[in-house]
Tab-separated table of C-alpha atoms and ligand atoms in Angstrom:
chain	number	residue	atom	x	y	z
A	1	MET	CA	11.451	-11.457	-115.223
A	2	TYR	CA	9.185	-11.520	-118.242
A	3	THR	CA	11.470	-9.136	-119.975
A	4	GLN	CA	9.523	-10.287	-123.036
A	5	LEU	CA	6.373	-8.392	-121.635
A	6	GLU	CA	8.636	-5.184	-121.100
A	7	GLN	CA	10.160	-5.155	-124.454
A	8	ARG	CA	6.437	-5.302	-125.580
A	9	HIS	CA	6.140	-1.460	-126.361
A	10	SER	CA	9.872	-1.029	-127.543
A	11	PRO	CA	10.549	-0.528	-131.712
A	12	ARG	CA	11.718	-3.731	-132.388
A	13	PRO	CA	9.832	-6.065	-129.782
A	14	PRO	CA	10.401	-10.229	-130.082
A	15	VAL	CA	8.751	-11.540	-132.628
A	16	ASN	CA	6.636	-14.634	-131.126
A	17	LEU	CA	3.697	-16.992	-131.701
A	18	GLY	CA	0.944	-14.516	-131.003
A	19	THR	CA	3.179	-12.121	-133.443
A	20	LEU	CA	2.890	-14.536	-136.337
A	21	ARG	CA	-0.959	-15.079	-136.091
A	22	ARG	CA	-2.165	-12.001	-135.582
A	23	MET	CA	0.606	-10.821	-138.982
A	24	LYS	CA	-2.044	-13.567	-140.654
A	25	ALA	CA	-4.700	-12.151	-139.469
A	26	GLU	CA	-3.551	-8.485	-140.756
A	27	GLY	CA	-2.813	-10.382	-144.032
A	28	GLU	CA	1.109	-9.329	-143.549
A	29	LYS	CA	3.462	-11.359	-145.016
A	30	ILE	CA	6.214	-13.758	-142.611
A	31	ALA	CA	9.294	-13.219	-143.930
A	32	TRP	CA	11.671	-16.506	-142.821
A	33	LEU	CA	15.129	-17.574	-143.859
A	34	THR	CA	17.539	-20.216	-142.595
A	35	ALA	CA	20.856	-19.270	-141.034
A	36	TYR	CA	23.212	-22.036	-138.986
A	37	ASP	CA	25.836	-19.798	-137.184
A	38	ALA	CA	25.735	-15.973	-135.374
A	39	SER	CA	27.234	-13.399	-138.381
A	40	PHE	CA	24.741	-14.560	-140.160
A	41	ALA	CA	22.154	-14.605	-137.313
A	42	MET	CA	22.735	-11.157	-137.020
A	43	LEU	CA	22.514	-9.986	-140.869
A	44	VAL	CA	19.272	-11.670	-141.006
A	45	ASP	CA	17.950	-9.633	-138.058
A	46	MET	CA	19.207	-6.504	-139.664
A	47	ALA	CA	17.029	-7.380	-142.394
A	48	GLY	CA	14.218	-7.566	-140.439
A	49	VAL	CA	13.085	-11.516	-140.967
A	50	ASP	CA	10.792	-12.708	-138.920
A	51	VAL	CA	11.616	-16.449	-138.414
A	52	VAL	CA	15.153	-18.201	-138.557
A	53	LEU	CA	14.502	-21.288	-139.347
A	54	VAL	CA	17.803	-23.637	-138.947
A	55	GLY	CA	17.287	-26.002	-141.143
A	56	ASP	CA	18.762	-29.887	-141.731
A	57	SER	CA	19.306	-28.098	-145.275
A	58	LEU	CA	23.071	-27.872	-143.134
A	59	GLY	CA	23.655	-30.539	-143.984
A	60	MET	CA	23.112	-30.154	-147.531
A	61	VAL	CA	24.439	-25.971	-147.815
A	62	ILE	CA	27.470	-26.692	-144.992
A	63	GLN	CA	28.375	-29.875	-144.365
A	64	GLY	CA	28.994	-31.038	-148.096
A	65	HIS	CA	26.391	-33.385	-148.371
A	66	GLU	CA	23.668	-34.630	-150.643
A	67	THR	CA	20.404	-35.056	-149.036
A	68	THR	CA	19.433	-33.910	-144.954
A	69	VAL	CA	19.755	-37.089	-144.269
A	70	PRO	CA	22.761	-37.694	-142.611
A	71	VAL	CA	22.475	-34.740	-140.129
A	72	THR	CA	22.148	-35.623	-136.299
A	73	MET	CA	20.472	-33.738	-133.447
A	74	ASP	CA	23.684	-33.187	-132.151
A	75	ASP	CA	24.880	-30.830	-135.558
A	76	ILE	CA	21.408	-29.176	-134.949
A	77	VAL	CA	21.994	-28.703	-131.291
A	78	TYR	CA	24.935	-27.150	-131.935
A	79	HIS	CA	24.127	-24.880	-135.268
A	80	SER	CA	20.680	-23.544	-133.590
A	81	LYS	CA	23.470	-22.667	-129.964
A	82	ALA	CA	25.183	-20.494	-132.189
A	83	VAL	CA	22.199	-18.638	-134.333
A	84	ALA	CA	20.133	-18.454	-131.030
A	85	ARG	CA	23.063	-16.410	-130.178
A	86	GLY	CA	23.624	-13.706	-133.116
A	87	LEU	CA	19.520	-13.004	-132.859
A	88	GLY	CA	17.581	-10.917	-131.225
A	89	ARG	CA	13.732	-9.791	-132.991
A	90	PRO	CA	13.416	-13.066	-135.494
A	91	PHE	CA	11.533	-16.201	-134.224
A	92	LEU	CA	13.448	-19.135	-134.253
A	93	VAL	CA	12.586	-22.880	-135.477
A	94	ALA	CA	14.993	-25.381	-135.107
A	95	ASP	CA	14.423	-28.457	-137.398
A	96	MET	CA	14.074	-32.059	-135.951
A	97	PRO	CA	16.201	-34.008	-137.831
A	98	PHE	CA	16.224	-37.640	-139.732
A	99	MET	CA	14.558	-40.177	-137.454
A	100	SER	CA	15.065	-38.032	-134.230
A	101	TYR	CA	11.131	-38.206	-133.824
A	102	PRO	CA	10.126	-42.601	-134.844
A	103	THR	CA	8.450	-42.647	-131.165
A	104	ARG	CA	6.146	-40.061	-128.913
A	105	GLU	CA	8.668	-40.106	-125.994
A	106	LEU	CA	12.080	-39.309	-128.810
A	107	ALA	CA	10.015	-36.401	-130.226
A	108	LEU	CA	9.224	-35.332	-126.914
A	109	SER	CA	13.018	-35.742	-125.386
A	110	ASN	CA	14.614	-34.387	-128.542
A	111	ALA	CA	12.194	-31.190	-128.846
A	112	VAL	CA	13.213	-30.625	-125.266
A	113	ARG	CA	16.877	-31.369	-126.307
A	114	LEU	CA	16.115	-28.179	-129.204
A	115	MET	CA	14.830	-25.824	-126.553
A	116	GLN	CA	16.413	-25.734	-123.897
A	117	GLU	CA	20.165	-26.604	-124.976
A	118	GLY	CA	19.065	-24.887	-128.713
A	119	GLY	CA	17.327	-22.431	-127.677
A	120	ALA	CA	15.285	-22.753	-130.267
A	121	LYS	CA	10.738	-21.562	-129.999
A	122	MET	CA	9.469	-24.023	-132.089
A	123	VAL	CA	10.508	-26.912	-133.313
A	124	LYS	CA	9.321	-27.984	-137.199
A	125	LEU	CA	8.646	-31.891	-138.260
A	126	GLU	CA	8.327	-33.480	-142.023
A	127	SER	CA	5.263	-34.662	-141.141
A	128	GLY	CA	1.964	-36.657	-142.662
A	129	SER	CA	-0.429	-38.553	-141.491
A	130	GLY	CA	2.199	-40.396	-139.903
A	131	GLN	CA	3.561	-38.408	-137.454
A	132	LEU	CA	-0.248	-36.643	-136.358
A	133	GLY	CA	-0.349	-38.702	-132.895
A	134	ILE	CA	3.393	-37.207	-132.550
A	135	VAL	CA	2.575	-33.882	-133.096
A	136	GLU	CA	-0.718	-33.888	-130.589
A	137	PHE	CA	1.823	-35.549	-128.081
A	138	LEU	CA	4.475	-32.581	-128.702
A	139	ALA	CA	1.823	-29.637	-128.466
A	140	ARG	CA	-0.653	-31.457	-125.661
A	141	HIS	CA	3.531	-30.984	-123.836
A	142	ASP	CA	3.311	-27.091	-124.673
A	143	ILE	CA	5.808	-27.408	-127.292
A	144	PRO	CA	5.098	-25.322	-130.306
A	145	VAL	CA	4.921	-27.445	-133.522
A	146	CYS	CA	5.558	-26.673	-137.536
A	147	ALA	CA	4.587	-29.849	-139.158
A	148	HIS	CA	6.682	-29.917	-142.685
A	149	ILE	CA	3.894	-31.214	-145.455
A	150	GLY	CA	4.494	-31.357	-149.446
A	151	LEU	CA	8.310	-32.252	-150.339
A	152	ARG	CA	10.106	-34.033	-147.288
A	153	PRO	CA	13.878	-34.021	-147.953
A	154	GLN	CA	14.462	-36.627	-145.419
A	155	THR	CA	12.650	-38.825	-147.568
A	156	VAL	CA	14.231	-38.873	-150.606
A	157	HIS	CA	15.391	-42.282	-150.254
A	158	LYS	CA	12.283	-43.674	-150.125
A	159	VAL	CA	10.232	-41.418	-153.176
A	160	GLY	CA	13.086	-41.111	-155.272
A	161	GLY	CA	14.549	-37.592	-155.777
A	162	PHE	CA	13.433	-34.232	-154.492
A	163	LYS	CA	10.170	-33.944	-156.278
A	164	VAL	CA	6.730	-31.533	-156.623
A	165	GLN	CA	4.265	-33.243	-154.177
A	166	GLY	CA	0.067	-32.774	-155.060
A	167	ARG	CA	-0.012	-32.232	-158.667
A	168	GLU	CA	-2.333	-34.784	-159.153
A	169	ALA	CA	-6.568	-34.504	-157.384
A	170	GLU	CA	-6.119	-37.645	-155.425
A	171	ALA	CA	-2.318	-36.656	-153.709
A	172	ALA	CA	-3.512	-33.002	-153.347
A	173	ALA	CA	-6.451	-33.849	-152.001
A	174	GLN	CA	-4.978	-36.081	-149.318
A	175	MET	CA	-2.864	-33.250	-148.464
A	176	LEU	CA	-5.359	-30.631	-147.647
A	177	THR	CA	-6.775	-33.231	-144.908
A	178	ASP	CA	-3.426	-34.058	-143.894
A	179	ALA	CA	-2.995	-29.655	-143.539
A	180	HIS	CA	-6.744	-30.021	-141.342
A	181	GLY	CA	-5.571	-32.923	-139.463
A	182	LEU	CA	-1.626	-31.504	-138.102
A	183	GLN	CA	-3.265	-28.291	-137.236
A	184	GLU	CA	-6.330	-30.422	-135.254
A	185	ALA	CA	-3.742	-31.741	-133.688
A	186	GLY	CA	-2.210	-28.909	-132.470
A	187	ALA	CA	0.432	-27.684	-135.041
A	188	ASP	CA	0.548	-24.065	-134.682
A	189	ILE	CA	1.880	-23.508	-138.357
A	190	VAL	CA	1.731	-25.620	-141.141
A	191	LEU	CA	4.854	-25.690	-143.689
A	192	LEU	CA	4.337	-26.100	-146.713
A	193	GLU	CA	7.417	-26.939	-149.658
A	194	CYS	CA	7.114	-27.540	-153.255
A	195	VAL	CA	3.625	-27.471	-154.257
A	196	PRO	CA	1.336	-25.841	-157.089
A	197	ALA	CA	0.394	-22.880	-156.465
A	198	THR	CA	-3.899	-23.720	-156.614
A	199	LEU	CA	-2.864	-25.920	-153.452
A	200	GLY	CA	-0.454	-23.925	-151.254
A	201	ALA	CA	-3.579	-20.791	-151.801
A	202	GLN	CA	-6.097	-23.081	-150.524
A	203	ILE	CA	-4.253	-24.639	-147.998
A	204	ALA	CA	-3.656	-21.215	-146.328
A	205	LYS	CA	-7.678	-20.200	-146.904
A	206	GLU	CA	-8.600	-22.807	-145.007
A	207	LEU	CA	-6.361	-22.616	-141.894
A	208	GLU	CA	-6.722	-21.095	-139.126
A	209	VAL	CA	-2.778	-20.572	-138.658
A	210	PRO	CA	0.086	-19.115	-140.427
A	211	VAL	CA	1.019	-21.729	-143.584
A	212	ILE	CA	4.615	-20.758	-144.870
A	213	GLY	CA	5.287	-21.532	-148.394
A	214	ILE	CA	8.550	-22.830	-150.711
A	215	GLY	CA	7.822	-23.309	-153.743
A	216	ALA	CA	4.087	-22.719	-152.706
A	217	GLY	CA	2.859	-19.924	-154.579
A	218	PRO	CA	2.363	-16.547	-153.992
A	219	ASP	CA	-0.818	-16.721	-151.652
A	220	VAL	CA	0.368	-18.358	-148.751
A	221	ASP	CA	1.159	-16.567	-145.192
A	222	GLY	CA	4.965	-15.620	-145.765
A	223	GLN	CA	7.781	-17.233	-147.693
A	224	VAL	CA	11.079	-19.582	-146.361
A	225	LEU	CA	14.144	-19.970	-148.596
A	226	VAL	CA	18.083	-21.530	-148.217
A	227	LEU	CA	20.003	-17.976	-147.059
A	228	TYR	CA	22.891	-19.491	-148.939
A	229	ASP	CA	20.190	-20.176	-151.883
A	230	ILE	CA	19.523	-16.246	-151.840
A	231	LEU	CA	22.878	-14.829	-151.744
A	232	ASP	CA	24.212	-16.898	-154.595
A	233	LEU	CA	26.861	-19.109	-152.464
A	234	THR	CA	25.687	-22.690	-153.354
A	235	PRO	CA	26.982	-23.710	-157.166
A	236	GLY	CA	24.726	-25.313	-159.577
A	237	ARG	CA	21.077	-25.773	-160.751
A	238	LYS	CA	19.238	-24.345	-157.633
A	239	PRO	CA	15.288	-24.920	-157.802
A	240	ARG	CA	12.441	-23.063	-159.893
A	241	PHE	CA	11.863	-21.165	-156.706
A	242	VAL	CA	15.296	-19.748	-155.926
A	243	GLN	CA	15.709	-16.176	-156.626
A	244	ASN	CA	19.372	-14.757	-156.196
A	245	PHE	CA	19.164	-11.578	-154.227
A	246	MET	CA	22.578	-10.601	-154.966
A	247	GLU	CA	22.383	-9.193	-158.025
A	248	GLY	CA	22.598	-6.303	-158.416
A	249	ALA	CA	22.870	-6.214	-154.621
A	250	PRO	CA	25.939	-3.843	-153.317
A	251	SER	CA	25.869	-6.259	-150.231
A	252	PRO	CA	24.578	-9.385	-148.526
A	253	LEU	CA	22.686	-7.077	-146.097
A	254	ALA	CA	21.541	-5.330	-148.693
A	255	ALA	CA	20.607	-8.196	-150.828
A	256	LEU	CA	18.793	-9.326	-147.477
A	257	GLU	CA	16.796	-6.670	-146.969
A	258	ALA	CA	15.637	-7.073	-150.690
A	259	TYR	CA	14.341	-10.125	-149.676
A	260	VAL	CA	12.334	-9.386	-147.638
A	261	LYS	CA	11.206	-5.990	-148.906
A	262	ALA	CA	9.950	-8.707	-152.235
A	263	VAL	CA	8.209	-10.752	-149.395
A	264	LYS	CA	6.748	-8.537	-147.794
A	265	ASP	CA	5.232	-6.252	-150.776
A	266	GLY	CA	4.297	-9.489	-152.587
A	267	ALA	CA	7.079	-9.485	-155.204
A	268	TYR	CA	9.188	-12.764	-154.741
A	269	PRO	CA	7.092	-15.593	-155.801
A	270	ALA	CA	7.211	-14.047	-159.170
A	271	PRO	CA	4.809	-16.429	-161.624
A	272	GLU	CA	8.266	-17.887	-163.006
A	273	HIS	CA	8.967	-19.188	-159.145
A	274	CYS	CA	5.921	-21.110	-158.721
A	275	PHE	CA	4.928	-24.674	-159.788
S	301	KIV	O1	15.829	-27.591	-143.185
S	301	KIV	C1	15.468	-26.530	-144.239
S	301	KIV	O2	16.138	-26.056	-144.556
S	301	KIV	C2	14.145	-26.201	-144.359
S	301	KIV	C3	13.929	-25.628	-145.922
S	301	KIV	C4	13.850	-26.065	-146.731
S	301	KIV	C5	11.605	-25.139	-145.198
S	301	KIV	O3	13.078	-27.422	-144.859
């Protein structure tokens, strides 16, 4: 019983929300990566990554779809179970896929699946002002929530492509309001995708909860990238914020260690990765 507490004084105690809050307070950058199977989960853990995300990006990098829209709850549960078996120290977050949270009740039962079947410690959902009630409902039921704002890939067909968000003053102000609203609704982490670096910095400074960026500049509390992108496993043109950490690395583990180091010491993201 309470093995987490027993491991508190071990050299590699498991990461939990308290750890992530402390890291923000102390200015230690939080290194996230996606993973989709047990072998990579073990490697990512060995490299010192703090948080592992079973992202619905698996629809693109594993299943070969053009978007994340076809990913189902069963897909995420399957990959989350595999990742959970490979992890020791990192905190495991799983994505709520497209249309798995259209109502409060469905959101809650799907979040419970990700935690009970998939082994996730937190769920992430693409959220705007329209999802405030859902985030509040999940938080009220003690589900740890990461709210994903900025570019929300599940809306790709509605928005008409993958575009940087919050460039205009009005859109930036709305995003800041949404971020505060989501924190107030009970989100424990806010993830910002593809926003100008100045907006990323402002949101991270104003919020109490950790703010994690992907293409959101250096002045947020941590970074996340897609594993297959940083290991250069995905062919074709990469988003501007991606860095190929395999370049000059003797092994995938060395590349992952270089990513963690670059996030921790602030070398990644560099100006060329920012909007
Ligand atoms: O699905 C995913 O991998 C994500 C990250 C890109 C943040 O949401």
